[in-house]
Structures are given as C-alpha cells and as structure tokens.
Coordinates of C-alpha atoms in Angstrom, one line a residue:
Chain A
X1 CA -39.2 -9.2 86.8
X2 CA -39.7 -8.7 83.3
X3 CA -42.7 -11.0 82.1
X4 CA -41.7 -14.6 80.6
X5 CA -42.2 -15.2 77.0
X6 CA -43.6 -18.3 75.9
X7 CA -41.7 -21.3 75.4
X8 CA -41.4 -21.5 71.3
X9 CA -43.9 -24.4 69.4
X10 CA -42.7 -26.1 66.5
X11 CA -44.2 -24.3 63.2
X12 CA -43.9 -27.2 60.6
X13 CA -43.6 -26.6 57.2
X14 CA -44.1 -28.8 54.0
X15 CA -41.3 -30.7 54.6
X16 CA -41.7 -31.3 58.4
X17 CA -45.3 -31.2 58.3
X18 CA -45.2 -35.7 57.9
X19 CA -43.1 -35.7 61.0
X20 CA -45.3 -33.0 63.4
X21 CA -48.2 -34.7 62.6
X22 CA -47.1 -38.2 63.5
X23 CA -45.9 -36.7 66.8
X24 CA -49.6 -35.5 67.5
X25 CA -50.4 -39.3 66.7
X26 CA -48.0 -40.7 69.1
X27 CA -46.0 -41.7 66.7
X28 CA -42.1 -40.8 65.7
X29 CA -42.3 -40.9 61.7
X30 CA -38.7 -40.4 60.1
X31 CA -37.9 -40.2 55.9
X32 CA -36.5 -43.8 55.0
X33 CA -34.4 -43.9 51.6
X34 CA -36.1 -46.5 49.0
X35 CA -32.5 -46.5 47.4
X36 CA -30.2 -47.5 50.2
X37 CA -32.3 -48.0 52.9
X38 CA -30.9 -45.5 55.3
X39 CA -33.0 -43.9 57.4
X40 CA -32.7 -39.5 57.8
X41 CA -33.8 -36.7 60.1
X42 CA -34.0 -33.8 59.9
X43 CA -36.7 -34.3 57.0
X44 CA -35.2 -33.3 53.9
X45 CA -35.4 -33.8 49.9
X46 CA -32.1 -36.1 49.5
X47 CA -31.0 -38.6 51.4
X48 CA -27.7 -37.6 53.1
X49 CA -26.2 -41.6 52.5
X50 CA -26.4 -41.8 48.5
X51 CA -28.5 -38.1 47.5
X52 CA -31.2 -39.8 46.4
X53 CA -34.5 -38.0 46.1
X54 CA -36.4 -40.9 46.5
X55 CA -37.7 -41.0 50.6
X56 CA -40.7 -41.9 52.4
X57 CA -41.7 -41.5 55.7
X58 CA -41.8 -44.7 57.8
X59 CA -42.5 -45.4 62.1
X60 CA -39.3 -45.2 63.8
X61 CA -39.0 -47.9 66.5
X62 CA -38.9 -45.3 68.9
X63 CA -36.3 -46.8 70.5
X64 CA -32.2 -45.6 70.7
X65 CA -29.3 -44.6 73.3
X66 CA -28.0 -42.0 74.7
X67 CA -25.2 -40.0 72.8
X68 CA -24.4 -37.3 75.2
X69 CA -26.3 -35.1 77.9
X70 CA -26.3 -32.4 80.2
X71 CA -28.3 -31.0 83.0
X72 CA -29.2 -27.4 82.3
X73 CA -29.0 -25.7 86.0
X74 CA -29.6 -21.9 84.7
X75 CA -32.3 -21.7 82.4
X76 CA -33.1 -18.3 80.5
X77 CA -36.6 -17.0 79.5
X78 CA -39.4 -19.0 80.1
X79 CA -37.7 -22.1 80.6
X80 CA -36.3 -20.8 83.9
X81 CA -38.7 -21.9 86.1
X82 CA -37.9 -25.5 84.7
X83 CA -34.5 -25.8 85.5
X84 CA -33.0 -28.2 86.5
X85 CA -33.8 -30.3 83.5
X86 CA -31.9 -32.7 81.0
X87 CA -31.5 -32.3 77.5
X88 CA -29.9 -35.2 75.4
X89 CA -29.0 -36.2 72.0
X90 CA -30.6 -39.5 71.4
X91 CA -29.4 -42.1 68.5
X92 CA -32.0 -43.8 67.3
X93 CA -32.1 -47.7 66.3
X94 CA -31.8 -46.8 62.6
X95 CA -29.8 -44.3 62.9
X96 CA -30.6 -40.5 62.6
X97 CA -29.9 -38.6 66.1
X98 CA -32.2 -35.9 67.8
X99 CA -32.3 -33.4 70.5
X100 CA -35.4 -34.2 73.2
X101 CA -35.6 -34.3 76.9
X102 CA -34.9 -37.6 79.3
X103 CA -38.3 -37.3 81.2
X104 CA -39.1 -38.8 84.1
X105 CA -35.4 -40.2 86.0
X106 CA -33.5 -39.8 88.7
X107 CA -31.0 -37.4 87.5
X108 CA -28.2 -40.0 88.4
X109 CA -29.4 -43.0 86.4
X110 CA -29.1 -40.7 83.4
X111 CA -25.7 -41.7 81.1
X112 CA -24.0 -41.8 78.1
X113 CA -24.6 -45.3 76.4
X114 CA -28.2 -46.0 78.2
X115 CA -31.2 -47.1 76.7
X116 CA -34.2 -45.2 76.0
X117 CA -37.8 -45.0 74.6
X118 CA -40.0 -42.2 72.6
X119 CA -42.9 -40.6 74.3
X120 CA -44.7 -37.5 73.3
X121 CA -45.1 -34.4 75.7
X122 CA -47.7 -31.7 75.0
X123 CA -46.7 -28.1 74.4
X124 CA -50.0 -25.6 73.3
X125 CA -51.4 -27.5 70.5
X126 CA -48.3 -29.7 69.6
X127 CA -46.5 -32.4 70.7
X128 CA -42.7 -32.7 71.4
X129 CA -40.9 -36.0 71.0
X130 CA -39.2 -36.8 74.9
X131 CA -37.7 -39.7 75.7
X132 CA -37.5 -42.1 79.2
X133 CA -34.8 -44.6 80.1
X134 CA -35.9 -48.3 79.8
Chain B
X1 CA -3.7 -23.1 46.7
X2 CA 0.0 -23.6 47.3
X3 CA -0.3 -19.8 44.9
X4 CA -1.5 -18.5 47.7
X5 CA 1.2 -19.6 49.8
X6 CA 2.7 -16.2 51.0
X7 CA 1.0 -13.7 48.6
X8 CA -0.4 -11.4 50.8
X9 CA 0.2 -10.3 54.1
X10 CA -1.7 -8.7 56.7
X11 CA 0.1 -5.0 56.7
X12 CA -2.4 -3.4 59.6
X13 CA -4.3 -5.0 62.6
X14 CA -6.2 -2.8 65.5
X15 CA -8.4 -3.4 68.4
X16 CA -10.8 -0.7 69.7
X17 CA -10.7 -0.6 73.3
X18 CA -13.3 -3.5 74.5
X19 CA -15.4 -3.8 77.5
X20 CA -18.4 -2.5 77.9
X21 CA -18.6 0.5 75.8
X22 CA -22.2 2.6 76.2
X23 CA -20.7 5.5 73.9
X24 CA -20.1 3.3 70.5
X25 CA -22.4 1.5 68.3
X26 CA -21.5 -1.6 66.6
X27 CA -21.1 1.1 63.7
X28 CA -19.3 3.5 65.7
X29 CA -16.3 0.3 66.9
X30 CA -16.3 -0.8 63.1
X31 CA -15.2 2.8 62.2
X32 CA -13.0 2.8 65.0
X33 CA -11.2 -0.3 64.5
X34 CA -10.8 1.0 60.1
X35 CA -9.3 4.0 61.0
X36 CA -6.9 2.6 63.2
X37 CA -5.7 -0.7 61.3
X38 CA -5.4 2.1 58.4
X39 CA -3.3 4.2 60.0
X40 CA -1.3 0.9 61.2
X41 CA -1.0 -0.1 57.8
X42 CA 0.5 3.7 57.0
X43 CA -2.9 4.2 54.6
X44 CA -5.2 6.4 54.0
X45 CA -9.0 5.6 54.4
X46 CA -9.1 6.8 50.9
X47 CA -6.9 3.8 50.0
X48 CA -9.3 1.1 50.9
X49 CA -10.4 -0.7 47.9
X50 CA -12.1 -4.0 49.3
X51 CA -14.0 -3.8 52.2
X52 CA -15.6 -7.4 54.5
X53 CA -17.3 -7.1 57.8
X54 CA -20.0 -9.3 59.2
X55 CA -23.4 -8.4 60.2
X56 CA -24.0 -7.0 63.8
X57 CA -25.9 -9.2 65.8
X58 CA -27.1 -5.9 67.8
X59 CA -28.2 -4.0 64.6
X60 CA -28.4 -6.1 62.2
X61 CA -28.9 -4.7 59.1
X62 CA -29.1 -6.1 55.1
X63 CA -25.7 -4.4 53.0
X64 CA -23.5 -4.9 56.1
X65 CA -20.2 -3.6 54.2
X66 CA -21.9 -1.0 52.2
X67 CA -23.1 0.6 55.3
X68 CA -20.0 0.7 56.7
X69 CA -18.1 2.1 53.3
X70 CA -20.6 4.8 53.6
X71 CA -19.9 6.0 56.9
X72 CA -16.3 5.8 56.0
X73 CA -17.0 8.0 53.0
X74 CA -15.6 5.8 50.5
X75 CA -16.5 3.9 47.4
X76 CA -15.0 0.7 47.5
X77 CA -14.2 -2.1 44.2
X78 CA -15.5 -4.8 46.2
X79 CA -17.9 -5.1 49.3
X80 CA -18.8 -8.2 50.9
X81 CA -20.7 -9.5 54.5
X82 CA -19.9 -12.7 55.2
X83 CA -21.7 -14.9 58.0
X84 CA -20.5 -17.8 59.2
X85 CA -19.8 -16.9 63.2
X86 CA -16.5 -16.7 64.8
X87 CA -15.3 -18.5 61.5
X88 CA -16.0 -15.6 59.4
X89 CA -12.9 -14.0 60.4
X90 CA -10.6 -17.3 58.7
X91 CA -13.6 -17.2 55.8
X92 CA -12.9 -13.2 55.2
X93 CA -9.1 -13.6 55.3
X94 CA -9.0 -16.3 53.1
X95 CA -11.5 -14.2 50.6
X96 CA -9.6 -11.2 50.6
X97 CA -6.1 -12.9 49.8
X98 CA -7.6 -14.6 46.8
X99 CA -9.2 -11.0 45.7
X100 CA -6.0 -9.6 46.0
X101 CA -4.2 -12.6 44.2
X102 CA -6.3 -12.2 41.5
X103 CA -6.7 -8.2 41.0
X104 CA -9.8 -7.9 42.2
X105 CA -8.5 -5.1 44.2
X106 CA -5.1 -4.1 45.8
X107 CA -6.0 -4.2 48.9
X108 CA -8.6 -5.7 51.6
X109 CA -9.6 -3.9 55.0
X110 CA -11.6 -6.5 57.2
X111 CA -13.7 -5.2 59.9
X112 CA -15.9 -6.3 62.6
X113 CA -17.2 -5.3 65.8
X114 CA -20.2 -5.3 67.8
X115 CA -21.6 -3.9 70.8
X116 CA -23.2 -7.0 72.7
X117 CA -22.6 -5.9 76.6
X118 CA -24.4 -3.1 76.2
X119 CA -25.9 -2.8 72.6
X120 CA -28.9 -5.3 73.8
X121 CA -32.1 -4.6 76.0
X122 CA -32.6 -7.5 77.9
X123 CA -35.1 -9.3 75.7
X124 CA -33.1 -9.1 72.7
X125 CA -30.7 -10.6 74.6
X126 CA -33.1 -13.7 75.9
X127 CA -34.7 -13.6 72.1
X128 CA -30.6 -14.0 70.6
X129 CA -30.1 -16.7 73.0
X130 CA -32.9 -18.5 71.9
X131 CA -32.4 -18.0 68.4
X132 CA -29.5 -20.4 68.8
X133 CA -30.3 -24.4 67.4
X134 CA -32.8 -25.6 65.0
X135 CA -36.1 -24.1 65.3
X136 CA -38.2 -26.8 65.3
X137 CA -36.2 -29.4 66.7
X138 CA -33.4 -27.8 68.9
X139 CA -35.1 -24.7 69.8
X140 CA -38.3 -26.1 71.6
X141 CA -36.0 -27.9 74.1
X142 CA -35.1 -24.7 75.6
X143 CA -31.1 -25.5 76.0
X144 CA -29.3 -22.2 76.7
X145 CA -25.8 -21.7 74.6
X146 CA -24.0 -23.1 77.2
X147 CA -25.9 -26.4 77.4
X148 CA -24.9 -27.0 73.7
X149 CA -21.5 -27.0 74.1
X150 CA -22.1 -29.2 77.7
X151 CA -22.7 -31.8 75.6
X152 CA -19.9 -32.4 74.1
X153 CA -17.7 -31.4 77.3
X154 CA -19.8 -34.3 78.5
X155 CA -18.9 -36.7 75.6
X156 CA -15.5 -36.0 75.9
X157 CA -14.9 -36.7 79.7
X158 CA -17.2 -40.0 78.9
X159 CA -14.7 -40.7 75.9
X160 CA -11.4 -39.9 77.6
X161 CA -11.8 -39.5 81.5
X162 CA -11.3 -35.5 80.7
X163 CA -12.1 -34.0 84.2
X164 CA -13.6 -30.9 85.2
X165 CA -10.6 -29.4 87.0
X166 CA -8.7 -29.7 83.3
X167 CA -10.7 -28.0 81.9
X168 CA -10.8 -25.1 84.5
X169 CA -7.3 -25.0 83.3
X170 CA -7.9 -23.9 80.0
X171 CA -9.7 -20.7 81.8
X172 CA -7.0 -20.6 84.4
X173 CA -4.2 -19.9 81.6
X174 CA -6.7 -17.6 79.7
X175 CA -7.3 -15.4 82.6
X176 CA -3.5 -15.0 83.1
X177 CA -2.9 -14.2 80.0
X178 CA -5.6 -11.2 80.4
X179 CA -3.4 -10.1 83.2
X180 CA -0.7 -9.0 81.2
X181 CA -2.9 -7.5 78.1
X182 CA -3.6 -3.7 79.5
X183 CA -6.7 -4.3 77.3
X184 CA -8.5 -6.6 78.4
X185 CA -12.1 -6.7 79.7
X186 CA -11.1 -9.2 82.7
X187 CA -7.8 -9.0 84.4
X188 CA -8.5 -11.1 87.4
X189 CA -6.5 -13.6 88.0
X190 CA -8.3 -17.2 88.6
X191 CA -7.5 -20.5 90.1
X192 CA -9.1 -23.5 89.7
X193 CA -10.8 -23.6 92.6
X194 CA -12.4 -20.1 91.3
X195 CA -13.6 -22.3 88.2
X196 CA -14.9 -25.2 90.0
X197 CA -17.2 -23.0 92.8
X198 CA -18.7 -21.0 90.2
X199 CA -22.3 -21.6 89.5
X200 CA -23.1 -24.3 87.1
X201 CA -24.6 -23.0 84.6
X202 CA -25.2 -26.8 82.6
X203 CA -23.0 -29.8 83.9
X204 CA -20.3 -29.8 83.6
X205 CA -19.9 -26.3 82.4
X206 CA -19.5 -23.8 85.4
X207 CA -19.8 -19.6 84.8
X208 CA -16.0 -19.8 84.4
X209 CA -16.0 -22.2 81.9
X210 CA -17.9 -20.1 79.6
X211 CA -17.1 -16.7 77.8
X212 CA -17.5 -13.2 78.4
X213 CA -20.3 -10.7 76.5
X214 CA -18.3 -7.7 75.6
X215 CA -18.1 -4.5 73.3
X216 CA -15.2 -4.3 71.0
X217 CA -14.1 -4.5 67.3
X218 CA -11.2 -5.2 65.5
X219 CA -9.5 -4.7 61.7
X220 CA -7.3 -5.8 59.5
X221 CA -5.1 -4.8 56.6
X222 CA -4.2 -7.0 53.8
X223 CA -2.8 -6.5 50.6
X224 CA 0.1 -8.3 48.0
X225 CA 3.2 -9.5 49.2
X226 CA 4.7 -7.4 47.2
X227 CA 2.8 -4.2 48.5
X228 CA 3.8 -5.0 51.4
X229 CA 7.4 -4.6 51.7
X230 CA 6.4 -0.7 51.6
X231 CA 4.4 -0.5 54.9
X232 CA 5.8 0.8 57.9
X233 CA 5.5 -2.4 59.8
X234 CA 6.7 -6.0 59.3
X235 CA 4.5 -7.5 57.3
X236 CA 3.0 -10.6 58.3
X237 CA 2.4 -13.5 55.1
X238 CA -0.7 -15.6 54.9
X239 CA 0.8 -19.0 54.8
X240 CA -2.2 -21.3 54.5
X241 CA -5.7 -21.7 55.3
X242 CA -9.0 -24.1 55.4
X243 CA -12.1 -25.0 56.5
X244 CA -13.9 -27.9 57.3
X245 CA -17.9 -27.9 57.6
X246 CA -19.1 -31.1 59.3
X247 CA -22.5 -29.8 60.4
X248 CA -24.8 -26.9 61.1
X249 CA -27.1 -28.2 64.2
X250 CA -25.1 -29.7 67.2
X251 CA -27.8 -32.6 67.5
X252 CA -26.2 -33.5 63.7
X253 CA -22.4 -33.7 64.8
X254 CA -21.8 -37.5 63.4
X255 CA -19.2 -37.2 66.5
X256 CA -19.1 -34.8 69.5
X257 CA -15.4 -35.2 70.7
X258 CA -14.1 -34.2 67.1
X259 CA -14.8 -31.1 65.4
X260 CA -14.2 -30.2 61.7
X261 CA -10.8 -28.6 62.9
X262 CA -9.8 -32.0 61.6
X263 CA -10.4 -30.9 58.1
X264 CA -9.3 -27.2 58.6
X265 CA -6.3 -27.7 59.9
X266 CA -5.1 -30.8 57.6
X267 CA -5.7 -28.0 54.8
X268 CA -3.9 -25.5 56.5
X269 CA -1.1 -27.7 57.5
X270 CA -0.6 -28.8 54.0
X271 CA -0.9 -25.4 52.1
X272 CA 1.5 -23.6 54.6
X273 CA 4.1 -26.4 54.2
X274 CA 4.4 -27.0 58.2
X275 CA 3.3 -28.7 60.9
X276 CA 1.9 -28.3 64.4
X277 CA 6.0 -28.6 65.9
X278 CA 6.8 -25.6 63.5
X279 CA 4.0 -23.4 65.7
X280 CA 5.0 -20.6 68.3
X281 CA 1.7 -19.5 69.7
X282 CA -1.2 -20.2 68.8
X283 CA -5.3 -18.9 68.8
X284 CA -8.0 -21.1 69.9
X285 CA -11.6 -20.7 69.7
X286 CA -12.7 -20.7 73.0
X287 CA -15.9 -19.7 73.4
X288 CA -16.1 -22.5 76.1
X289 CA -13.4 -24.3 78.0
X290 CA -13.8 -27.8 76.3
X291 CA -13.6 -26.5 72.6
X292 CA -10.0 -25.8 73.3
X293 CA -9.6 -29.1 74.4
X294 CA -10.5 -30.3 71.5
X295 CA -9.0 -28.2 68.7
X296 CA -5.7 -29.2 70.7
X297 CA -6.5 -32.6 69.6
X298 CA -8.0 -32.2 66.3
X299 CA -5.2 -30.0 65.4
X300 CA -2.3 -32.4 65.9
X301 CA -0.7 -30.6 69.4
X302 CA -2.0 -33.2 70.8
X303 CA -2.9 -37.2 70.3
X304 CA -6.6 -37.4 70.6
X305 CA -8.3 -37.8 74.3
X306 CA -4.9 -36.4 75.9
X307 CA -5.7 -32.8 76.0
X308 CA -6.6 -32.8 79.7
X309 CA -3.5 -33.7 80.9
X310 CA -1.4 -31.4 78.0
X311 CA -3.3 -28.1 79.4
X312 CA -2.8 -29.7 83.1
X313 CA 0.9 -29.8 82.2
X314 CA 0.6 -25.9 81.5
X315 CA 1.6 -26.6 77.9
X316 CA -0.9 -24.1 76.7
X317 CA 0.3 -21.2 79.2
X318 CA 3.0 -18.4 78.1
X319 CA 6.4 -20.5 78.6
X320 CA 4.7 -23.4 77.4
X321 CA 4.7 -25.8 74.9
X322 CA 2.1 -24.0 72.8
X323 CA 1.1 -20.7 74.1
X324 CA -2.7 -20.5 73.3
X325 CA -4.0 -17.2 73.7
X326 CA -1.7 -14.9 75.2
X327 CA -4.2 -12.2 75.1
X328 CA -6.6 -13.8 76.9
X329 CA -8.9 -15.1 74.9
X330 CA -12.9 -15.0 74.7
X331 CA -12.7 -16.4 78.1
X332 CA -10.9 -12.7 79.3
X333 CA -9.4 -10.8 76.7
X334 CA -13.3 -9.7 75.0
X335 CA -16.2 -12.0 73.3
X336 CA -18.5 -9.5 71.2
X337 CA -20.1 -12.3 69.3
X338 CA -18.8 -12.7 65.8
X339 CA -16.1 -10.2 66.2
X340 CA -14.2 -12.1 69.5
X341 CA -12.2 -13.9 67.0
X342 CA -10.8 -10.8 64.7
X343 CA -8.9 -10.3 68.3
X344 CA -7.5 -14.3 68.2
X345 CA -6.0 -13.2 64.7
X346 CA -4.8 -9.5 65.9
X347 CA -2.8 -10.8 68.6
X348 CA -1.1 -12.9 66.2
X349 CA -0.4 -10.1 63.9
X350 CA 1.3 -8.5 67.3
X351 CA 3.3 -11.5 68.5
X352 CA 4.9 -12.3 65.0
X353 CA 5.5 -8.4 65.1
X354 CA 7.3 -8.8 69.0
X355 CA 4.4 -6.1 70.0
X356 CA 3.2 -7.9 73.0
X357 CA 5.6 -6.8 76.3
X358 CA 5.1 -8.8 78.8
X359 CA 2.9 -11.4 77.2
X360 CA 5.5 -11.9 73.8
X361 CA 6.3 -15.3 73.3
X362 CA 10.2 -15.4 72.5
X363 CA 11.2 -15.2 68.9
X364 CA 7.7 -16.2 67.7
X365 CA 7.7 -16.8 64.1
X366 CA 4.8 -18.8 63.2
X367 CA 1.7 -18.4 64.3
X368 CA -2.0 -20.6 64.1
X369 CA -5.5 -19.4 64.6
X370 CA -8.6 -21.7 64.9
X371 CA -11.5 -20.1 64.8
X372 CA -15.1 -21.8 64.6
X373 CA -18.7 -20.4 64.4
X374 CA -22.2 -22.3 65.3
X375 CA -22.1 -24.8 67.3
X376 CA -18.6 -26.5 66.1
X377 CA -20.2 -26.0 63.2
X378 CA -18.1 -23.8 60.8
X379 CA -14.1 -24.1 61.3
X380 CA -11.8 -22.2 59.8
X381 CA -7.8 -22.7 60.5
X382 CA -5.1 -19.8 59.5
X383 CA -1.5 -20.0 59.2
X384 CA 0.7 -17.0 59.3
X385 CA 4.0 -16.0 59.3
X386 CA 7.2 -13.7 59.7
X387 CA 9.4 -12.7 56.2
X388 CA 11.5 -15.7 57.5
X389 CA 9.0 -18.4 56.6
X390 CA 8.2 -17.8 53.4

C-alpha cells in the first residue's frame, strides 16, 4: 500500500475568505444582491441574476432540500477508508445550490426532495459545511 | 454561420492503435495519429499549415501545438491548444473550418492523443482524479469522477423512473459494437446481468457503467470544399456545429437531467439545415452510461424522460433506429481522456466513407457527434455529411 495523502482543506482566497470564515463560526454566510435581491454561491463579484456588482454577504437559513445524491461505494485516496458515504447537492431556501455531505442517516431515509439542515464538520483547521435530514 | 454550411470537409481521419500502449508517449500517439490522417488525406507532413491539439493530461506541457509542430519538423501559419475536455474535439473542428473559410490557412490537421493507461504512476493518477470539481467547494467532499456523474443518473431515474438495467443497455450495445471494431481496447461481449453484478462504484453507477482508461490518439484532416474534391477519398462536409455552456461545476447545473446539448444541438440542427430524422448514426459522449441517455433526449431522438425505454428497444444498437457508437464508444472502443472523443468523430468520418465492414450502417449519409467535456459542462454538437447533402 502506497501511503494515503491527505484529504484536501479549503484554501480561501479574497473572495471566499467571508464565506470560510463564517463556516469556522458556525455559520453559512452567502453574497446577497442589494439590486435584485437574489441570493449567490459560489462567491463572486456579479451577481449571476442582473450582473450587478453590488453584493453583501448575509446568514443563509441553513436550511434547503435535496437536489440529487449518491452513495460513493469505492472511494480513492484518502477518502477510501470512508466509503461508503453520501455526497449530495443541496438547494438552499434562497436559492444557490452546494455540494456537502448528508451526515448522520440511515442510508435509506436519504432522497431526492427531503429536507435538510447546515452543520459544520471539522477538517485540520477548517470547517466544512455538512448537512443532516430534519 | 449558414457560410459555413458545407465549406470544408474533413479529407483525412486516423486512429493509432489504442489500448494500453507502454512504447508511445502522448507525443509519440500525436505523431502517430498526423502522419497517418496525412497520408489519408494523400498530403505531405510538409503540407500542414494549421495545426490544434489539446494539452496532455499525462505531460502536460505550456505551447501544446508548437511542441508537436516541432517534432513534426514543420513551421505551421497557425498553432492553437484548446482545452475544453472531450468538447474540444467539436471546439477545434469548428475553429479550423472558420480558419480555413477565412484564409487563415488552407488547411487544418487536428490532433490529440494521450497515454493515460499507462502514461500515469499511480499517484498522478489519484492526484488527476482529485483534481476533478471545485477546489474549495467540490473537491473537499472527496466524490470520485464517477460519483459526479451518479448524480445526475440519480436525478434522472427520480425524474423519469429511468432504471438501472436501461441504462446497462447503453453499455450492452457499446460493448457489441467493440466486437466488430478489430481495434478496440475491449471486445467482450456483455449482458446486462454482466452490468448490474459489477461492483458499484457510486449508486447507481456500477464498473460497467463507467468508461475505460486507455492509450490512443487520433487526427484529422480538414481543408476547403473545394480542396477537397482533389483528395483520394470522399470527402466528408462540415454541415453544422454548436455549443452550449450551461455550467462549469456540476454542483451549478441549474438542472441535472438536461445538459447544454440542448443548446448545441438546436445550433447544429439549424445551421446544417436537418433534423434528428435526417441522422444515420450517430456519436454520443459517453463517458458514463446515463449521459447517453440524456443527449438522446436533449438532442431530439428522443422526447425527454423516454430514453430508457428507446435504448431498451435497441434503438441505439447497429440495425437500430439510431446507431450510437458503432465503434464502441468510450465505454469499449478507447477513453484516453480528452482525446476519447477525436475517435466518436473518426468513426464518422469512416461510416459516411462505407469503411466500417461489419459494423457499417447501410447507406449512411449523415452523421451527428455530441461530444461534452467537464462535468456536462462544455457541449459541443457536429453535423457532417456525404457530397449528397450539401
């Protein structure tokens, strides 16, 4: 066996920075457009609804469905030993979608459609937005 | 557009042999494949004027194209790498007919080739895998290339009661396809009970669904319409072409059971002047089983959500309604990254030409190619055609 690398971090930038550092609070910050309201992710310098350059980061509810899902059964590098596990795209309430984990289920009450809630999972010295069903 | 429409043709098309191939580098199969879609053409090296590969994933380097004019000795007008995945191949065509419309240079020899089976030590392999997806927020979640495209395979069966046995039929009719192409890197034959007791690698995608890693590279001549009439064999016209470009990063797609094949193909449709009924065989990205399902859709061969049952019908098999890669595809035929789909445009070239023995499709006369890079990201859709359909 070849030794495992490490699982990667998140290495924010200036534009991200707003968003990483909310996650170390417990808290899922997304850019809100002061123009048409719409909220965005990834964090960016126009608003993908009208291309206005005029957003601010605000608290997501934290809150959102289930868009789609799979349970990864063969993991590669240092994620092997972690398999199985299930990786989702979540909606969010106002809007913007994400990839995160579904932590803590029973692999069959996980679905397209269901509920779900932000929590925060530490990796090294950051901390990666996860989400559980409610 | 509609200038383009039939000014240029693709004059010369080769495949190297493919597989794994320890004795070439990604260098050595782009060489390989120029000298032999030269000689196709009836041309001399010498003759090249514009020259477009994309970068090797293996050895990547900065001037792509001008390494490779190099090693072929020659001093091209125009060199260009382009970028954008298994897209890049409709991306390059679609550059070098509108170089050669305008005079930028007579003709166009488009190369690529890579050697991925056996180029890679095992942790360049692991570090390329996980290169795949935004680094800070697709990355850290650890999903392995197949996972990405699980999830839409999952959104689709959720949408439209698509079932995993349907799409084991899309490798199914891939793999027999591979049979009859003396070429390809798998000629097993499958069933889909092979498919369905493969491991799953992420649900609901099983080792069959997914696509092979091989060594290979392929080229392609183009040059005017007029040129063309000179070269040895049947030219075959550029009809139309397009792209669409929806998103970059899967966790983006504003929908995950349609693709920006929507857009492409609408484009190409409309400069070629036909229509899905008008196409003999077609190419299909299919770096996993579900894609095909849903460029069947997004394409117009099918009404959306009824793919399933159109490849469970064998429509997509050799005989069928829409042959869909007769030579096997990524799924069989040969996936070297970016280069698999130069071999979804070759076989064209070769069934328009009645090249392909036992795989031909009878009287084929127009042929499609779909070919997308990323994650769905990048989606390009050519149109090409016999002297008759212009």
């Amino acid at each position: 066996m070849t030794s495992l690398p490490q699982k990667p971090v998140p290495m924010p930038t200036p534009d991200t920075k707003e968003f990483w550092d909310g996650c170390s609070q417990g808290i899922l910050r997304i850019q809100k457009c002061e123009d048409c309201s719409s909220h965005v992710f990834f964090p960016t310098l126009v608003c993908q609804e009208c291309h206005s350059d005029r957003l601010t980061w605000v608290s997501s509810s934290g809150l959102g469905e289930i868009k789609t899902f799979t349970v990864v059964r063969r993991a590669v590098g240092a994620f092997a030993p972690d398999a199985p596990y299930t990786i989702a795209i979540v909606a969010l309430d106002e809007g913007p979608q994400l990839m995160t984990y579904i932590v803590d289920h029973k692999e069959s009450d996980v679905a397209i459609g269901k509920r779900v809630a932000v929590a925060f999972e530490r990796r090294m010295d950051s901390y990666l937005p996860v989400f559980k069903l409610v | 557009m509609d200038k383009l429409r039939g000014a240029t043709a693709i004059v010369g098309a080769f495949d190297t042999e493919v597989g794994k191939r320890p004795d070439a580098t990604s260098t050595h199969l782009c060489l390989e494949a120029v000298k032999g879609a030269v000689e196709d053409a009836g041309m001399k090296i010498s003759d090249v004027e514009g020259l477009i590969t994309c970068n090797s994933q293996v050895t990547p380097v900065t001037y792509h194209a001008e390494l490779i004019a190099e090693a072929l000795g020659i001093e091209p007008k125009m060199c260009l790498s382009v970028s954008t995945g298994g897209g890049t191949t409709v991306a390059t065509v679609a550059h070098a007919a509108a170089s050669i419309s305008t005079g930028m240079c007579k003709n166009v020899v488009i190369v690529k080739g890579d050697n991925l089976a056996t180029g890679f030590t095992k942790d360049q392999a692991l570090a390329s895998m996980a290169s795949v997806g935004h680094p800070q927020f697709e990355q850290p979640y650890g999903a392995p290339v197949p996972a990405f495209y699980a999830l839409v395979a999952q959104a689709h069966m959720h949408a439209y009661g698509t079932t995993s046995e349907q799409m084991a039929r899309v490798a199914v009719s891939a793999h027999y396809h591979a049979s009859l192409h003396p070429g390809a890197h798998k000629r097993e034959v499958l069933t889909v009970d092979d498919v369905l007791s493969s491991k799953m690698i992420a649900d609901p995608l099983h080792l069959y669904d997914c696509s092979l890693v091989s060594d290979g590279g392929a080229a392609l001549v183009m040059t005017s319409s007029d040129a063309a009439k000179d070269r040895p064999k049947k030219p075959i016209y550029l009809l139309g072409f397009g792209e669409g470009h929806r998103n970059e990063h899967i966790s983006q797609a504003r929908s995950f059971t349609e693709s920006g094949a929507v857009e492409s193909g609408e484009s190409a449709f409309k400069m070629s002047k036909m229509t899905p009924e008008d196409v003999d065989v077609a190419s299909l990205y299919d770096c996993f089983t579900p894609v095909v399902l849903i460029e069947l859709e997004d394409l117009g061969f099918c009404p959306k959500g009824e793919s399933g049952q159109f490849v469970e019908d064998g429509s997509i098999d050799l005989g069928g309604k829409i042959p869909v890669n007769t030579h096997g595809g990524l799924l069989s035929h040969c996936h070297p990254g970016n280069p698999g789909s130069m071999f979804h445009v070759t076989e064209l070239v070769k069934q328009l030409r009645n090249e392909c023995g036992e795989r031909q499709v009878k009287d084929a006369s127009v042929g499609l190619a779909h070919l997308q890079g990323g994650i769905l990201s990048s989606h390009g859709t050519l149109l090409l055609g016999g002297e008759e359909t212009i």
